[in-house]
XYZ file of C-alpha atoms in Angstrom:
752
model
C -142.572 111.232 130.850
C -141.068 107.869 131.838
C -138.566 106.755 129.251
C -135.981 104.344 131.019
C -138.189 101.514 129.729
C -137.920 101.995 126.313
C -134.471 103.584 125.972
C -132.672 100.312 126.000
C -131.569 99.081 122.507
C -132.356 95.575 121.369
C -129.628 92.981 121.464
C -129.112 89.839 119.236
C -130.554 87.820 122.038
C -133.932 89.953 121.946
C -134.291 89.345 118.342
C -133.566 85.628 118.934
C -130.570 85.627 116.409
C -127.021 85.456 116.400
C -125.260 88.942 115.622
C -123.908 87.465 112.392
C -127.590 86.521 111.249
C -128.803 90.019 112.475
C -126.170 91.629 110.346
C -126.890 89.413 107.368
C -130.831 89.854 107.450
C -130.273 93.487 107.796
C -128.114 93.874 104.767
C -130.395 91.908 102.515
C -133.539 93.918 104.103
C -131.638 97.319 103.508
C -130.693 96.179 99.787
C -134.181 94.895 99.068
C -135.908 98.137 100.479
C -133.991 100.150 97.911
C -135.710 97.915 95.062
C -139.197 98.780 96.298
C -141.131 101.471 94.271
C -141.356 104.486 96.165
C -138.465 103.976 98.268
C -135.213 103.504 96.324
C -131.465 104.384 96.734
C -130.246 107.532 98.427
C -129.662 109.255 95.010
C -133.146 108.391 93.729
C -134.612 109.725 97.105
C -132.760 113.063 96.528
C -133.757 113.654 92.865
C -137.476 112.643 93.766
C -137.491 115.293 96.531
C -136.129 117.777 93.931
C -138.436 117.129 91.415
C -141.261 117.025 93.707
C -140.395 120.564 95.061
C -140.149 122.039 91.801
C -143.336 120.652 90.371
C -145.681 121.507 93.124
C -144.142 124.861 93.784
C -144.900 125.843 90.104
C -148.630 124.390 90.084
C -149.239 126.379 93.124
C -147.322 129.522 93.142
C -150.090 131.463 91.639
C -152.574 130.647 94.354
C -152.909 134.037 95.896
C -153.400 134.821 98.833
C -151.771 131.678 99.892
C -148.211 130.224 99.498
C -147.693 126.453 99.404
C -145.899 124.206 101.804
C -145.645 120.654 100.387
C -145.681 118.498 103.354
C -146.349 114.726 104.324
C -144.077 111.347 103.167
C -144.256 112.387 99.387
C -142.541 115.981 100.063
C -139.918 113.983 102.381
C -139.069 111.482 99.636
C -141.180 108.492 100.044
C -143.543 107.584 97.400
C -145.303 104.444 98.774
C -148.506 102.968 97.034
C -151.468 104.585 98.490
C -149.769 107.371 100.279
C -151.625 110.847 100.479
C -150.625 114.065 99.083
C -150.316 116.672 101.835
C -150.258 120.370 101.318
C -150.458 123.452 103.708
C -151.754 126.524 102.358
C -150.457 129.342 104.384
C -152.546 132.678 104.223
C -150.312 135.500 103.621
C -152.386 138.073 104.718
C -152.809 136.769 107.957
C -150.241 136.044 110.798
C -150.029 134.807 114.392
C -148.069 136.356 117.177
C -147.435 135.920 120.912
C -148.557 138.536 123.317
C -144.965 139.619 123.912
C -144.318 140.114 120.150
C -143.742 143.538 118.399
C -145.829 144.121 115.016
C -143.110 144.757 112.370
C -143.819 147.545 109.769
C -143.727 144.742 107.154
C -146.922 143.137 108.736
C -148.749 146.689 109.529
C -151.306 145.969 106.766
C -152.064 142.166 107.867
C -154.666 140.679 110.038
C -152.831 139.828 113.316
C -154.177 137.115 115.702
C -152.688 136.498 118.985
C -152.256 133.220 120.892
C -154.398 132.663 123.968
C -153.563 129.535 125.771
C -156.444 129.870 128.354
C -157.826 126.645 129.036
C -155.926 124.960 126.197
C -154.117 121.652 126.594
C -150.360 121.684 125.287
C -150.285 121.876 121.393
C -153.417 123.743 121.300
C -154.168 127.435 121.563
C -157.117 130.085 121.019
C -156.523 132.739 118.293
C -157.745 136.217 119.434
C -158.164 139.149 116.920
C -155.497 142.037 117.736
C -155.611 143.986 114.305
C -157.628 143.566 111.067
C -155.480 143.999 108.007
C -156.119 146.119 105.104
C -157.025 143.218 102.765
C -159.854 141.474 104.393
C -160.860 137.785 103.519
C -164.136 136.765 103.997
C -163.430 133.068 104.992
C -161.382 134.912 108.269
C -164.074 137.822 108.770
C -166.984 135.312 109.063
C -165.175 133.048 111.323
C -164.816 135.766 114.143
C -166.725 135.244 117.291
C -167.190 136.970 120.249
C -166.146 135.566 123.678
C -166.317 137.540 126.866
C -166.089 140.869 124.683
C -162.815 139.550 122.759
C -163.192 138.413 118.884
C -161.646 135.050 118.506
C -161.335 132.889 115.362
C -163.289 129.771 115.158
C -161.370 126.800 113.639
C -164.663 124.952 113.076
C -166.331 128.079 110.969
C -163.088 128.637 109.210
C -162.381 125.204 108.209
C -166.129 125.125 106.605
C -165.529 128.453 105.004
C -162.593 127.354 103.149
C -163.864 123.886 102.165
C -164.293 123.459 98.380
C -167.325 122.236 96.932
C -166.152 118.774 95.736
C -164.087 118.198 99.123
C -164.895 116.688 102.516
C -163.341 117.577 105.843
C -160.786 115.132 107.137
C -159.349 116.297 110.504
C -157.963 119.940 109.706
C -157.779 119.239 105.801
C -160.097 119.926 103.042
C -159.583 116.540 101.095
C -160.559 115.239 97.682
C -159.703 112.055 95.860
C -157.900 112.547 92.600
C -156.756 109.448 90.482
C -157.158 106.982 93.439
C -154.918 109.385 95.794
C -156.250 111.667 98.614
C -155.147 114.892 98.732
C -155.241 116.571 101.967
C -155.210 120.482 101.974
C -154.715 122.262 105.178
C -155.332 125.907 105.344
C -153.315 127.513 108.007
C -151.616 130.835 109.684
C -147.866 131.223 110.257
C -146.245 132.451 113.318
C -142.662 133.496 113.062
C -141.655 132.971 116.415
C -141.276 129.637 118.381
C -144.030 129.627 121.095
C -142.416 130.316 124.446
C -144.379 127.539 126.338
C -142.719 125.029 123.907
C -138.907 125.854 124.861
C -138.560 122.309 126.208
C -137.943 121.330 122.570
C -135.013 123.942 122.436
C -133.318 123.216 125.472
C -134.046 119.596 126.669
C -130.824 117.493 127.148
C -129.911 115.341 124.163
C -127.565 112.478 124.857
C -126.451 111.961 121.130
C -126.663 115.276 119.855
C -129.822 114.819 117.503
C -131.263 116.979 116.273
C -127.929 118.976 115.853
C -128.076 122.694 117.273
C -128.249 123.832 113.572
C -131.250 122.059 112.723
C -132.852 123.216 116.010
C -132.042 126.720 115.443
C -133.292 126.295 111.959
C -136.595 124.763 113.367
C -137.048 127.470 116.154
C -136.198 130.544 113.766
C -138.912 129.230 111.135
C -141.654 129.218 113.704
C -144.844 127.159 113.688
C -148.310 127.011 111.916
C -151.714 126.723 113.271
C -154.309 124.534 111.500
C -158.080 124.497 111.927
C -158.880 121.721 114.298
C -159.397 121.878 118.122
C -159.007 119.514 121.127
C -161.838 116.886 120.945
C -161.483 116.892 124.892
C -162.082 120.391 125.481
C -165.318 122.255 125.794
C -163.587 124.769 123.559
C -162.889 122.618 120.701
C -164.856 124.568 118.172
C -162.802 127.755 118.769
C -159.193 126.102 119.278
C -156.288 125.765 116.857
C -153.892 122.864 116.884
C -150.377 123.817 116.445
C -148.746 122.195 113.356
C -144.730 121.464 113.253
C -145.160 120.036 109.467
C -142.238 122.297 108.485
C -139.952 121.161 111.323
C -140.827 117.694 110.748
C -139.711 117.880 106.937
C -136.482 119.578 108.024
C -135.818 116.678 110.442
C -136.818 113.773 107.717
C -134.543 115.531 105.144
C -131.627 115.146 107.701
C -132.027 111.645 108.149
C -129.343 109.373 106.901
C -130.417 106.636 104.294
C -130.629 103.920 106.744
C -132.779 106.164 108.953
C -134.843 106.897 106.024
C -135.254 103.179 105.114
C -136.278 102.350 108.528
C -139.064 105.100 108.453
C -140.360 103.487 105.259
C -140.180 100.142 106.792
C -142.249 101.451 109.604
C -144.867 102.881 107.341
C -145.038 99.599 105.457
C -145.736 97.789 108.658
C -148.301 100.051 109.641
C -149.955 99.894 106.327
C -149.718 96.222 105.467
C -149.746 94.514 108.866
C -151.517 96.748 111.273
C -154.254 98.336 108.880
C -155.098 94.723 107.568
C -156.107 93.622 111.268
C -159.826 94.830 111.303
C -159.824 95.015 115.158
C -156.915 97.489 115.478
C -156.521 99.079 112.006
C -158.015 102.477 113.238
C -155.746 102.735 116.550
C -152.522 103.676 114.788
C -151.879 106.109 112.215
C -148.433 107.114 109.880
C -147.962 110.187 112.232
C -147.512 107.990 115.204
C -144.755 105.965 113.250
C -142.990 109.076 112.083
C -143.064 110.442 115.969
C -141.600 107.190 116.990
C -138.611 107.230 114.732
C -137.867 110.769 115.800
C -137.722 109.588 119.467
C -135.829 106.509 118.492
C -132.975 108.689 116.653
C -132.951 111.130 119.347
C -132.419 108.387 121.972
C -129.668 106.251 120.060
C -126.135 106.701 118.805
C -125.572 107.578 115.130
C -123.283 104.423 115.031
C -126.569 102.363 115.299
C -128.261 103.569 112.244
C -125.887 101.552 109.922
C -127.032 99.175 107.081
C -126.018 96.036 109.139
C -128.238 97.197 112.006
C -131.271 98.164 110.004
C -133.300 95.192 111.876
C -132.037 96.263 115.286
C -133.195 99.766 114.276
C -136.799 98.600 113.276
C -137.110 96.578 116.654
C -136.117 99.429 118.629
C -138.838 101.485 117.200
C -141.283 98.525 117.728
C -140.332 98.475 121.320
C -140.914 102.174 121.693
C -144.416 101.399 120.049
C -145.194 98.732 122.425
C -144.064 100.617 125.498
C -146.081 103.731 124.259
C -149.277 101.713 123.956
C -148.537 99.746 127.347
C -148.395 103.384 129.011
C -151.034 104.702 126.897
C -148.892 107.812 126.176
C -147.324 108.854 122.949
C -145.569 112.107 123.790
C -145.327 114.570 120.776
C -141.681 114.960 119.633
C -142.076 118.809 119.932
C -144.408 119.043 122.691
C -143.678 116.003 124.986
C -146.376 116.702 127.513
C -148.888 116.449 124.825
C -150.202 112.783 124.719
C -151.221 111.817 121.067
C -152.762 108.747 122.375
C -155.092 110.463 124.857
C -158.679 109.164 124.115
C -157.579 106.832 121.323
C -157.740 103.806 123.273
C -160.307 101.878 125.355
C -159.668 98.804 127.743
C -160.570 96.414 125.186
C -158.886 97.746 121.837
C -155.613 98.606 123.817
C -155.448 94.931 124.898
C -156.094 93.611 121.514
C -153.239 96.121 119.981
C -150.794 94.752 122.794
C -151.648 91.271 122.011
C -150.891 91.582 118.306
C -147.585 93.412 119.034
C -146.763 90.901 121.484
C -147.229 88.365 118.654
C -144.964 90.152 116.399
C -142.413 90.569 119.134
C -142.565 86.755 119.687
C -142.155 85.538 116.232
C -139.188 88.045 115.606
C -138.048 89.623 112.394
C -139.982 87.064 110.220
C -143.375 88.922 111.226
C -142.292 91.672 108.627
C -142.876 88.956 105.780
C -146.599 89.424 106.471
C -146.059 92.683 104.674
C -146.817 91.530 100.965
C -144.170 94.028 99.859
C -141.664 92.116 101.651
C -142.844 88.502 101.105
C -140.305 87.903 98.229
C -137.249 88.600 100.624
C -137.585 85.236 102.395
C -137.038 83.479 99.130
C -133.994 85.483 98.294
C -132.566 84.923 101.883
C -133.149 81.082 101.422
C -131.772 81.050 97.811
C -128.254 82.798 99.134
C -125.601 81.501 101.406
C -123.756 84.673 101.238
C -123.455 87.085 104.105
C -123.899 89.939 101.622
C -126.820 90.694 98.947
C -126.039 90.626 95.438
C -125.045 93.901 94.226
C -127.579 96.680 93.958
C -128.613 98.103 90.673
C -125.618 98.772 88.426
C -124.868 102.656 88.501
C -126.153 102.919 84.750
C -129.670 101.317 85.756
C -130.107 103.563 88.733
C -128.902 106.614 86.571
C -131.503 105.289 83.902
C -134.562 105.277 86.488
C -133.635 108.929 87.846
C -133.423 110.104 84.056
C -137.161 108.555 83.596
C -138.274 110.542 86.905
C -136.770 113.479 85.176
C -138.386 113.276 82.024
C -141.576 112.471 83.413
C -141.790 115.917 85.286
C -140.224 117.610 82.141
C -143.264 116.332 80.084
C -145.443 118.203 82.360
C -146.544 122.014 81.735
C -147.300 124.397 84.415
C -148.965 127.884 84.434
C -146.783 129.924 86.566
C -145.281 133.357 86.824
C -141.781 133.638 85.329
C -140.846 135.824 88.177
C -141.612 133.006 90.708
C -139.620 130.908 88.700
C -136.565 133.029 88.678
C -136.611 133.402 92.378
C -136.927 129.715 92.657
C -133.888 129.080 90.416
C -132.040 131.567 92.326
C -132.656 129.986 95.848
C -131.845 126.403 94.178
C -128.537 127.529 92.488
C -127.385 129.159 95.962
C -128.259 126.084 97.871
C -126.380 123.405 96.070
C -123.280 122.685 94.150
C -124.258 119.437 92.802
C -124.073 119.615 89.140
C -126.998 117.152 88.501
C -129.234 119.155 90.786
C -128.397 122.411 88.931
C -128.998 120.678 85.682
C -132.478 119.590 86.895
C -133.290 122.805 88.166
C -132.279 124.392 84.961
C -134.248 122.039 82.689
C -137.452 122.676 84.988
C -136.906 126.483 84.584
C -136.486 126.226 80.703
C -139.665 123.930 80.671
C -141.662 126.499 82.538
C -140.306 129.825 80.771
C -140.925 128.158 77.249
C -144.301 127.193 78.474
C -144.962 130.930 79.525
C -143.498 132.406 76.251
C -145.542 129.956 73.974
C -148.756 131.152 75.736
C -147.606 134.842 75.270
C -146.781 134.263 71.662
C -150.058 132.440 70.848
C -152.059 135.319 72.359
C -150.139 138.005 70.544
C -149.880 136.429 67.111
C -153.716 135.841 67.191
C -154.884 139.182 68.427
C -152.120 141.852 67.428
C -152.285 144.561 65.053
C -149.997 144.257 61.905
C -148.301 147.553 62.321
C -147.879 147.257 66.327
C -144.035 147.564 66.566
C -144.031 147.159 70.263
C -146.102 143.947 69.910
C -143.368 142.559 67.198
C -140.988 143.300 69.773
C -142.521 141.407 72.229
C -142.875 138.295 69.869
C -139.133 138.404 69.089
C -138.304 138.262 72.686
C -140.710 135.482 73.387
C -139.212 133.569 70.390
C -135.609 133.718 71.706
C -136.761 131.684 74.527
C -138.163 129.146 72.245
C -134.900 128.952 70.522
C -133.354 128.320 73.946
C -135.642 125.473 74.532
C -134.888 123.957 71.129
C -131.245 123.581 72.416
C -132.330 121.322 75.565
C -134.336 118.460 74.045
C -134.695 116.478 70.963
C -137.918 117.623 69.710
C -140.357 119.559 71.787
C -138.309 122.961 71.666
C -138.089 122.460 67.928
C -142.113 121.523 67.743
C -142.761 124.910 69.605
C -140.842 126.878 67.060
C -142.117 125.122 63.996
C -145.821 125.730 65.465
C -145.015 129.398 66.009
C -143.733 129.633 62.370
C -146.777 127.931 60.952
C -149.096 130.082 62.909
C -147.671 133.306 61.334
C -147.585 131.984 57.866
C -143.838 131.025 57.427
C -144.368 127.650 55.791
C -140.851 127.078 54.540
C -139.418 127.441 58.069
C -141.981 125.201 59.561
C -141.288 122.590 57.124
C -137.446 123.085 57.641
C -137.691 122.648 61.671
C -140.487 119.877 61.393
C -138.092 117.775 59.151
C -135.194 117.817 61.593
C -137.582 116.731 64.442
C -138.719 113.834 61.939
C -135.272 112.592 61.560
C -134.257 113.038 65.034
C -137.384 110.867 66.194
C -136.274 108.044 63.912
C -133.024 107.563 65.325
C -132.248 105.110 68.067
C -131.420 105.486 71.664
C -134.038 108.092 72.691
C -135.567 108.341 76.226
C -139.434 108.789 75.580
C -142.625 108.094 77.203
C -142.813 104.704 75.396
C -140.471 102.056 74.037
C -137.577 99.982 74.550
C -134.805 101.809 76.648
C -132.115 99.304 75.869
C -130.099 101.719 73.631
C -130.571 104.565 75.606
C -128.895 102.510 78.680
C -126.168 101.381 76.640
C -125.463 104.783 74.970
C -126.240 107.427 77.523
C -126.137 105.931 80.888
C -123.013 105.214 82.849
C -120.945 107.316 80.434
C -120.315 110.318 82.498
C -122.819 112.682 80.298
C -124.260 115.535 82.283
C -128.025 115.501 82.332
C -128.229 118.465 79.912
C -126.144 116.595 77.502
C -128.380 113.525 77.746
C -131.621 115.607 77.398
C -130.252 117.328 74.123
C -129.031 114.005 72.614
C -132.058 111.682 73.616
C -134.957 113.399 75.731
C -137.933 112.931 72.996
C -140.613 114.960 75.129
C -144.421 115.024 74.116
C -145.837 118.072 72.713
C -148.636 119.321 75.193
C -151.507 121.644 74.482
C -154.195 122.937 76.539
C -156.583 125.757 76.344
C -155.224 127.558 79.338
C -151.933 126.246 79.978
C -150.445 125.886 76.685
C -151.945 127.719 73.873
C -149.362 127.272 71.290
C -150.764 125.153 68.627
C -152.172 125.214 65.048
C -155.600 126.612 64.617
C -156.622 123.472 62.819
C -156.541 121.648 66.285
C -158.670 124.648 68.146
C -161.753 122.399 68.387
C -159.940 119.648 69.985
C -158.396 121.832 72.297
C -161.558 124.034 73.135
C -163.504 120.769 73.823
C -161.168 119.301 76.227
C -160.469 120.252 79.869
C -157.326 118.043 80.141
C -153.950 118.384 78.702
C -153.671 116.880 75.057
C -150.327 114.931 74.437
C -149.132 114.869 70.971
C -146.296 112.245 70.199
C -143.527 114.114 68.479
C -143.349 112.269 65.216
C -146.867 112.235 63.993
C -147.217 115.983 65.261
C -144.165 116.915 63.211
C -145.705 115.115 60.179
C -148.886 116.635 60.923
C -147.172 120.281 60.737
C -145.501 119.328 57.503
C -148.769 118.184 56.162
C -150.331 121.438 56.957
C -147.370 123.482 55.590
C -147.139 121.798 52.249
C -151.049 122.219 51.883
C -150.594 125.916 52.674
C -148.006 126.195 50.145
C -150.085 124.562 47.559
C -148.200 120.978 47.093
C -151.206 119.045 47.082
C -149.540 115.950 45.710
C -146.626 116.170 48.458
C -149.567 116.704 51.169
C -151.300 113.479 50.083
C -147.787 111.501 50.570
C -147.323 113.192 54.041
C -150.916 112.058 54.994
C -149.916 108.550 54.009
C -146.959 108.702 56.232
C -149.156 110.066 59.026
C -151.672 107.104 58.509
C -148.558 104.755 58.754
C -147.798 106.168 62.081
C -151.203 105.022 63.691
C -149.939 101.669 64.153
C -146.529 102.876 65.402
C -145.388 101.018 68.539
C -144.075 104.109 70.196
C -145.971 106.827 68.625
C -149.143 105.381 67.572
C -152.800 105.520 68.742
C -152.073 102.763 70.988
C -150.701 105.456 73.250
C -152.144 108.393 71.591
C -155.751 108.407 70.323
C -155.496 112.125 69.007
C -153.258 110.791 66.059
C -156.748 109.861 64.632
C -157.760 113.371 64.824
C -154.933 114.718 63.007
C -155.284 112.049 60.364
C -159.070 112.870 60.096
C -158.003 116.563 59.589
C -155.782 115.861 56.889
C -158.468 113.796 54.852
C -160.729 116.587 55.647
C -158.411 119.069 54.206
C -157.690 117.123 51.070
C -161.624 116.608 50.642
C -161.984 112.852 51.512
C -164.901 112.938 53.584
C -165.410 109.323 53.848
C -161.868 108.573 55.162
C -162.184 111.731 57.411
C -165.574 110.336 59.088
C -163.630 106.746 59.556
C -160.681 108.536 61.045
C -162.981 110.346 63.616
C -164.963 107.284 64.225
C -161.757 105.541 64.906
C -160.996 108.204 67.538
C -164.333 108.022 69.234
C -164.088 104.297 69.628
C -160.911 104.438 71.267
C -161.844 107.889 73.062
C -165.195 107.859 73.657
C -165.339 111.262 75.397
C -163.750 112.786 72.454
C -166.346 115.559 71.751
C -164.241 117.008 68.908
C -164.319 113.877 66.650
C -168.091 113.774 67.452
C -168.580 117.555 66.367
C -166.659 116.779 63.361
C -168.310 113.748 62.159
C -171.859 115.538 62.509
C -170.422 118.474 60.774
C -169.037 116.503 57.919
C -172.258 114.605 57.350
C -174.192 117.653 56.866
C -171.884 118.937 54.206
C -171.842 115.297 52.769
C -174.534 115.959 50.310
C -173.664 119.383 49.341
C -171.587 119.158 46.024
C -170.553 122.898 46.244
C -169.100 122.712 49.958
C -165.323 123.799 50.107
C -163.216 120.711 50.611
C -160.984 122.714 53.064
C -163.709 123.272 55.589
C -162.459 122.136 59.114
C -165.649 121.793 61.185
C -166.568 124.299 63.937
C -163.577 126.360 63.256
C -164.946 127.490 59.990
C -161.645 128.480 58.480
C -161.683 128.525 54.916
C -158.776 126.649 52.661
C -155.742 128.645 52.346
C -156.696 131.405 54.762
C -155.354 129.644 58.007
C -152.184 131.069 59.431
C -152.312 134.099 57.050
C -155.570 135.240 58.312
C -153.813 137.306 60.996
C -150.643 137.869 59.160
C -150.028 139.757 56.061
C -146.820 138.087 54.414
C -143.876 140.744 54.373
C -145.622 143.143 56.837
C -143.587 141.825 59.756
C -140.472 139.540 59.441
C -140.974 136.893 62.044
C -138.242 134.863 60.535
C -135.149 137.119 61.083
C -133.706 135.449 64.184
C -131.422 132.928 63.319
C -132.429 129.483 64.627
C -130.252 128.524 67.498
C -130.469 124.722 67.019
C -128.013 122.760 65.329
C -128.535 119.512 63.092
C -127.134 116.613 65.297
C -123.920 114.985 63.656
C -125.498 111.769 64.194
C -128.777 112.333 62.285
C -127.894 109.928 59.645
C -127.802 107.178 62.697
C -131.499 106.033 61.755
C -132.882 102.840 63.639
C -132.773 100.241 60.882
C -135.325 98.034 62.925
C -137.943 100.757 62.728
C -141.066 99.051 61.191
C -142.799 102.014 59.999
C -141.450 102.742 56.440
C -142.536 106.610 55.448
C -142.982 106.894 51.514
C -141.114 110.214 51.684
C -139.038 110.071 54.691
C -137.436 106.461 55.066
C -134.174 106.152 53.830
C -133.543 109.537 52.698
C -131.159 111.890 54.335
C -132.060 115.333 55.476
C -130.036 117.350 52.940
C -131.736 115.298 50.233
C -135.248 115.831 51.613
C -134.763 119.666 52.090
C -134.198 119.613 48.141
C -137.941 118.720 47.634
C -139.737 121.118 45.422
C -141.857 122.264 48.421
C -138.934 123.690 50.443
């Protein structure tokens, strides 16, 4: 491979600028990139990577026989608009080996495939069957084809076997569009050893010692993967498999310094917003080429180049490499340098068009970057400033706030996963970091997951167990302790889980006690929640040295999320809403706590207090943070309250409002039809709850006889915050019972 033509680093003369101007524009550009959504500061990128790793690991940890490898730019810390989500599903029951490899006893029951490089270009291989494992899988067995007396695995057949019904093939991936983003799932096999014919990557001369020997050893020791796509220039394309280095690429990107990372982001912006906008050349380059180019650039340049004041030079160096690759029609893969990724990509005409475009960019200098819509405001910033340095970046408190928002967004999600898998992940994370914030993120995520797991277990046990089953009772007590743990790590969701549990087992006084604490907690200022003004949170909690756990306990007001499979701890009054909805149902904490108070007082027979609480709940419909503008399901809770108290007309109106705002709300439609049928029957019980057919007073007690099991004898671990009386004086929603009454007075009401 000829490299001398593109190893020279651009000078200020090449850029047509004085060195001082190069440094000035570079500083402004570097700072500006940090303000673009999806790039961010070094700290933001670090938090984003950890949160992504935790969430996707949880989601897919139960997908046997595969294990998940989250790859692509999102896993690397970039979150640019329109970027794909890339996943590799590694088959646990199939491995790939080299002909010289010895099969270890741990792999004796697995299906073993052997690399066969016969008539294959570098970077591709055939996979020949050596041994059929104990656990045989249809998608593998059906893809075996006889070639000259040996069974080989066909990449074409295998990729069609694993294709999901609503997906389509996109290269080696099973692809689907979800909420406007493409999700690429690559099903693959792992080889623990580094292929012998790729030893050049390990031993080639590196002038600037990048990657370091430590990273090279890590990459080699972790081997490679094989994805189901062949060499399109080979007659054996349907049988060949491409060697994938996704894990190796991720390891390299994670070792970038932040200037290298921002240059990588800038290349992707350039490719997406400049190259792809030109119809004549948009299909010639892809983001993977840009990643390959920056790998080559970093390997062939001193580490001192990759500094903030030289980011423009770094970008131009990458453009020079791209120009030379296109000129020579050779883009060498970073791991397999004799694999030309440009082979067959260009014809004479489209190559000339691309070279003309790149030459024009080189002629106009750095200003060609202003063709990217994301970078156009930078020019005005440079014109309006005479300084050599940009204005200071976001104050630490603002950056801290943005990271907290990203964290609370992840905490608001629920995942159905194995607690054992979570414990393993937490153990690895704690061993791998000494950073306090990272540990807190892992711990919050862990508590979130095990709380969800315990909630599901409690829901199943309390709805189905026999009252005299002491073993079941012991299980419930163990899971309830986990709910007490979660109650100590945020403002309301843990407490709402506890309150819901107590309601479901008939401990209505305990429910009202806990729900009341949530009501007052939600009305104080300085909370970090899904909607609303965050000014007080920034003033009170950011830049003050609080740990993440301290901020979560004081200010994280998380939604209460229910789902018929993933989170089943909810009052049976909402069963119709859950069973008719395939998605998560998000309940705002203040209205949901009020709803639990309404249900409990009704079960305790205090109808007057129930009507007052229903008025409070109705008032919350227009709440700027917790109201129906963001949470249409509050209409349903109001309708259920009216239905319980016998006001059919208002119940129907509430359900109609819900349908009007959320037309796909099947539960509201069913309830309206059910109420209309019963409207003319004067003897119909006023407490009927639609399709759930639960009679007044029986709900919550149907499965539990009071006194038979004492669910309340584990003391609550939460403590009332000392600042509970710090109510938000500007709150526009005045509750008849709750407003301007301190919690101690409130607890003295007759229904406690």
